[in-house]
PDB file of C-alpha atoms in Angstrom:
ATOM      1  CA  MET A   1     -36.791  28.760 -26.953  1.00 43.00           C
ATOM      2  CA  LYS A   2     -38.192  31.842 -25.232  1.00 39.00           C
ATOM      3  CA  ASN A   3     -38.134  33.868 -28.498  1.00 41.00           C
ATOM      4  CA  GLN A   4     -40.036  30.920 -30.323  1.00 41.00           C
ATOM      5  CA  LEU A   5     -42.462  30.675 -27.477  1.00 33.00           C
ATOM      6  CA  LEU A   6     -43.049  34.676 -27.440  1.00 33.00           C
ATOM      7  CA  ALA A   7     -43.468  34.552 -31.291  1.00 40.00           C
ATOM      8  CA  CYS A   8     -46.103  31.929 -30.944  1.00 37.00           C
ATOM      9  CA  ILE A   9     -47.995  33.669 -28.101  1.00 35.00           C
ATOM     10  CA  LEU A  10     -47.903  36.972 -30.038  1.00 38.00           C
ATOM     11  CA  SER A  11     -49.157  35.406 -33.536  1.00 41.00           C
ATOM     12  CA  PHE A  12     -52.273  34.446 -31.492  1.00 41.00           C
ATOM     13  CA  ALA A  13     -52.881  37.679 -29.472  1.00 42.00           C
ATOM     14  CA  PRO A  14     -55.851  39.721 -30.161  1.00 45.00           C
ATOM     15  CA  ALA A  15     -55.384  43.104 -31.863  1.00 43.00           C
ATOM     16  CA  THR A  16     -58.607  44.996 -31.482  1.00 44.00           C
ATOM     17  CA  ALA A  17     -62.137  44.801 -32.652  1.00 45.00           C
ATOM     18  CA  SER A  18     -63.888  46.291 -35.769  1.00 47.00           C
ATOM     19  CA  MET A  19     -66.953  46.543 -37.750  1.00 48.00           C
ATOM     20  CA  ALA A  20     -66.936  44.379 -40.974  1.00 49.00           C
ATOM     21  CA  GLU A  21     -70.124  44.148 -43.204  1.00 54.00           C
ATOM     22  CA  GLY A  22     -72.056  45.953 -40.348  1.00 65.00           C
ATOM     23  CA  VAL A  23     -71.339  43.492 -37.816  1.00 63.00           C
ATOM     24  CA  PHE A  24     -69.186  43.936 -34.791  1.00 61.00           C
ATOM     25  CA  ILE A  25     -66.155  41.576 -34.888  1.00 58.00           C
ATOM     26  CA  GLU A  26     -64.293  40.861 -31.761  1.00 61.00           C
ATOM     27  CA  ARG A  27     -60.408  40.611 -31.655  1.00 61.00           C
ATOM     28  CA  THR A  28     -59.498  41.155 -35.132  1.00 76.00           C
ATOM     29  CA  TRP A  29     -56.331  42.071 -36.661  1.00 88.00           C
ATOM     30  CA  THR A  30     -55.144  45.058 -38.702  1.00 92.00           C
ATOM     31  CA  CYS A  31     -53.527  45.370 -42.022  1.00 95.00           C
ATOM     32  CA  ALA A  32     -50.459  46.730 -40.135  1.00 95.00           C
ATOM     33  CA  ASP A  33     -50.342  43.401 -38.209  1.00 93.00           C
ATOM     34  CA  TRP A  34     -50.691  41.444 -41.403  1.00 95.00           C
ATOM     35  CA  ALA A  35     -47.825  43.484 -43.168  1.00 96.00           C
ATOM     36  CA  GLN A  36     -45.587  43.169 -40.071  1.00 95.00           C
ATOM     37  CA  TYR A  37     -46.006  39.525 -39.666  1.00 95.00           C
ATOM     38  CA  ARG A  38     -45.789  38.600 -43.389  1.00 95.00           C
ATOM     39  CA  GLN A  39     -42.395  40.722 -43.608  1.00 95.00           C
ATOM     40  CA  SER A  40     -40.954  39.166 -40.578  1.00 95.00           C
ATOM     41  CA  GLY A  41     -42.119  35.522 -41.696  1.00 94.00           C
ATOM     42  CA  GLN A  42     -44.016  34.889 -38.760  1.00 94.00           C
ATOM     43  CA  ALA A  43     -47.533  35.214 -40.305  1.00 93.00           C
ATOM     44  CA  ASP A  44     -48.614  31.587 -40.134  1.00 94.00           C
ATOM     45  CA  GLY A  45     -51.319  32.209 -37.307  1.00 92.00           C
ATOM     46  CA  LEU A  46     -52.679  35.058 -39.415  1.00 92.00           C
ATOM     47  CA  GLU A  47     -52.571  32.957 -42.705  1.00 95.00           C
ATOM     48  CA  GLU A  48     -54.519  29.916 -41.057  1.00 94.00           C
ATOM     49  CA  GLN A  49     -57.094  32.401 -39.749  1.00 92.00           C
ATOM     50  CA  ILE A  50     -57.676  33.634 -43.415  1.00 95.00           C
ATOM     51  CA  VAL A  51     -57.743  30.060 -44.779  1.00 96.00           C
ATOM     52  CA  GLY A  52     -60.265  29.256 -41.937  1.00 94.00           C
ATOM     53  CA  PHE A  53     -62.527  32.431 -42.769  1.00 92.00           C
ATOM     54  CA  PHE A  54     -62.741  31.206 -46.390  1.00 94.00           C
ATOM     55  CA  ASN A  55     -63.284  27.863 -45.308  1.00 94.00           C
ATOM     56  CA  GLY A  56     -66.055  29.032 -43.124  1.00 91.00           C
ATOM     57  CA  VAL A  57     -67.523  30.876 -45.916  1.00 90.00           C
ATOM     58  CA  ALA A  58     -67.623  27.689 -47.936  1.00 90.00           C
ATOM     59  CA  LEU A  59     -69.576  25.661 -45.257  1.00 89.00           C
ATOM     60  CA  THR A  60     -71.876  28.227 -44.154  1.00 86.00           C
ATOM     61  CA  SER A  61     -72.838  29.524 -47.900  1.00 85.00           C
ATOM     62  CA  GLY A  62     -72.686  26.054 -49.634  1.00 87.00           C
ATOM     63  CA  ARG A  63     -70.335  27.621 -52.147  1.00 88.00           C
ATOM     64  CA  ASP A  64     -66.936  26.819 -52.900  1.00 90.00           C
ATOM     65  CA  PHE A  65     -64.924  29.893 -52.332  1.00 91.00           C
ATOM     66  CA  TRP A  66     -61.619  28.047 -53.558  1.00 92.00           C
ATOM     67  CA  GLN A  67     -63.216  27.056 -56.855  1.00 91.00           C
ATOM     68  CA  ALA A  68     -65.611  29.779 -57.536  1.00 89.00           C
ATOM     69  CA  THR A  69     -63.992  31.563 -60.589  1.00 87.00           C
ATOM     70  CA  GLY A  70     -61.190  29.114 -61.102  1.00 89.00           C
ATOM     71  CA  PRO A  71     -58.901  27.284 -58.858  1.00 92.00           C
ATOM     72  CA  LEU A  72     -57.395  29.596 -55.932  1.00 93.00           C
ATOM     73  CA  GLU A  73     -54.518  28.393 -53.624  1.00 96.00           C
ATOM     74  CA  PRO A  74     -53.978  29.794 -50.306  1.00 96.00           C
ATOM     75  CA  LYS A  75     -50.554  31.557 -51.254  1.00 96.00           C
ATOM     76  CA  GLN A  76     -52.675  33.388 -53.830  1.00 97.00           C
ATOM     77  CA  VAL A  77     -55.132  34.733 -51.226  1.00 97.00           C
ATOM     78  CA  PHE A  78     -52.141  35.712 -49.113  1.00 97.00           C
ATOM     79  CA  PHE A  79     -50.668  37.964 -52.045  1.00 97.00           C
ATOM     80  CA  TRP A  80     -54.212  39.341 -52.483  1.00 97.00           C
ATOM     81  CA  MET A  81     -54.296  40.345 -48.936  1.00 97.00           C
ATOM     82  CA  ASP A  82     -50.741  41.826 -49.105  1.00 97.00           C
ATOM     83  CA  ARG A  83     -51.987  43.964 -51.853  1.00 97.00           C
ATOM     84  CA  TYR A  84     -55.222  44.819 -50.069  1.00 97.00           C
ATOM     85  CA  CYS A  85     -53.468  45.830 -46.675  1.00 96.00           C
ATOM     86  CA  ALA A  86     -51.038  47.922 -48.855  1.00 97.00           C
ATOM     87  CA  ASP A  87     -53.774  49.944 -50.130  1.00 96.00           C
ATOM     88  CA  ASN A  88     -55.693  50.102 -46.873  1.00 95.00           C
ATOM     89  CA  PRO A  89     -53.014  50.148 -44.046  1.00 92.00           C
ATOM     90  CA  LEU A  90     -55.407  51.307 -41.502  1.00 91.00           C
ATOM     91  CA  GLY A  91     -57.877  48.530 -42.358  1.00 93.00           C
ATOM     92  CA  PHE A  92     -58.781  45.494 -40.968  1.00 92.00           C
ATOM     93  CA  ILE A  93     -57.883  41.997 -42.248  1.00 93.00           C
ATOM     94  CA  VAL A  94     -61.203  40.539 -41.997  1.00 91.00           C
ATOM     95  CA  THR A  95     -62.730  43.480 -44.033  1.00 92.00           C
ATOM     96  CA  GLY A  96     -60.226  42.656 -46.715  1.00 95.00           C
ATOM     97  CA  ALA A  97     -61.373  38.823 -46.650  1.00 95.00           C
ATOM     98  CA  ALA A  98     -64.825  39.714 -47.000  1.00 92.00           C
ATOM     99  CA  ALA A  99     -64.067  42.081 -50.012  1.00 94.00           C
ATOM    100  CA  LEU A 100     -62.259  38.980 -51.492  1.00 95.00           C
ATOM    101  CA  ALA A 101     -65.312  36.756 -50.711  1.00 93.00           C
ATOM    102  CA  LYS A 102     -67.613  39.217 -52.377  1.00 92.00           C
ATOM    103  CA  GLU A 103     -65.127  39.689 -55.565  1.00 92.00           C
ATOM    104  CA  ARG A 104     -65.075  35.946 -55.981  1.00 91.00           C
ATOM    105  CA  LEU A 105     -68.738  35.057 -54.777  1.00 89.00           C
ATOM    106  CA  GLY A 106     -70.884  38.020 -55.545  1.00 86.00           C
ATOM    107  CA  ASP A 107     -73.183  40.083 -53.151  1.00 83.00           C
ATOM    108  CA  GLY A 108     -74.749  36.943 -51.721  1.00 75.00           C
ATOM    109  CA  TRP A 109     -71.491  35.493 -50.452  1.00 77.00           C
ATOM    110  CA  ASN A 110     -72.620  35.640 -46.880  1.00 75.00           C
ATOM    111  CA  THR A 111     -76.185  34.386 -47.108  1.00 73.00           C
ATOM    112  CA  PRO A 112     -76.864  30.731 -46.124  1.00 70.00           C
ATOM    113  CA  PRO A 113     -78.440  28.496 -48.769  1.00 68.00           C
ATOM    114  CA  ASP A 114     -82.183  27.886 -48.213  1.00 68.00           C
TER     115      ASP A 114
END
């Protein structure tokens, strides 16, 4: 029980701050964190953050990230993030998520509709 509680607490513990898309982001996670938690099977919290990020992109931009260039499932996003983090081990997952949003929605992905 103690190990499960500790794992739960650690899965939501902040990592560090970073710059993403020219904006200061507080308490973001690194690709090293992503890889560690994915390999250990304890990435549920980080995976939910990624899903929430893309749901937020859809809500604020008025563009459906999940259907933009064809249907996309969360497990496909996680696989994409695995590859991004393997190529950018010192990067941040929020930067990878922004890159995927741009890949699917284009340059104006982070611009709210008029």
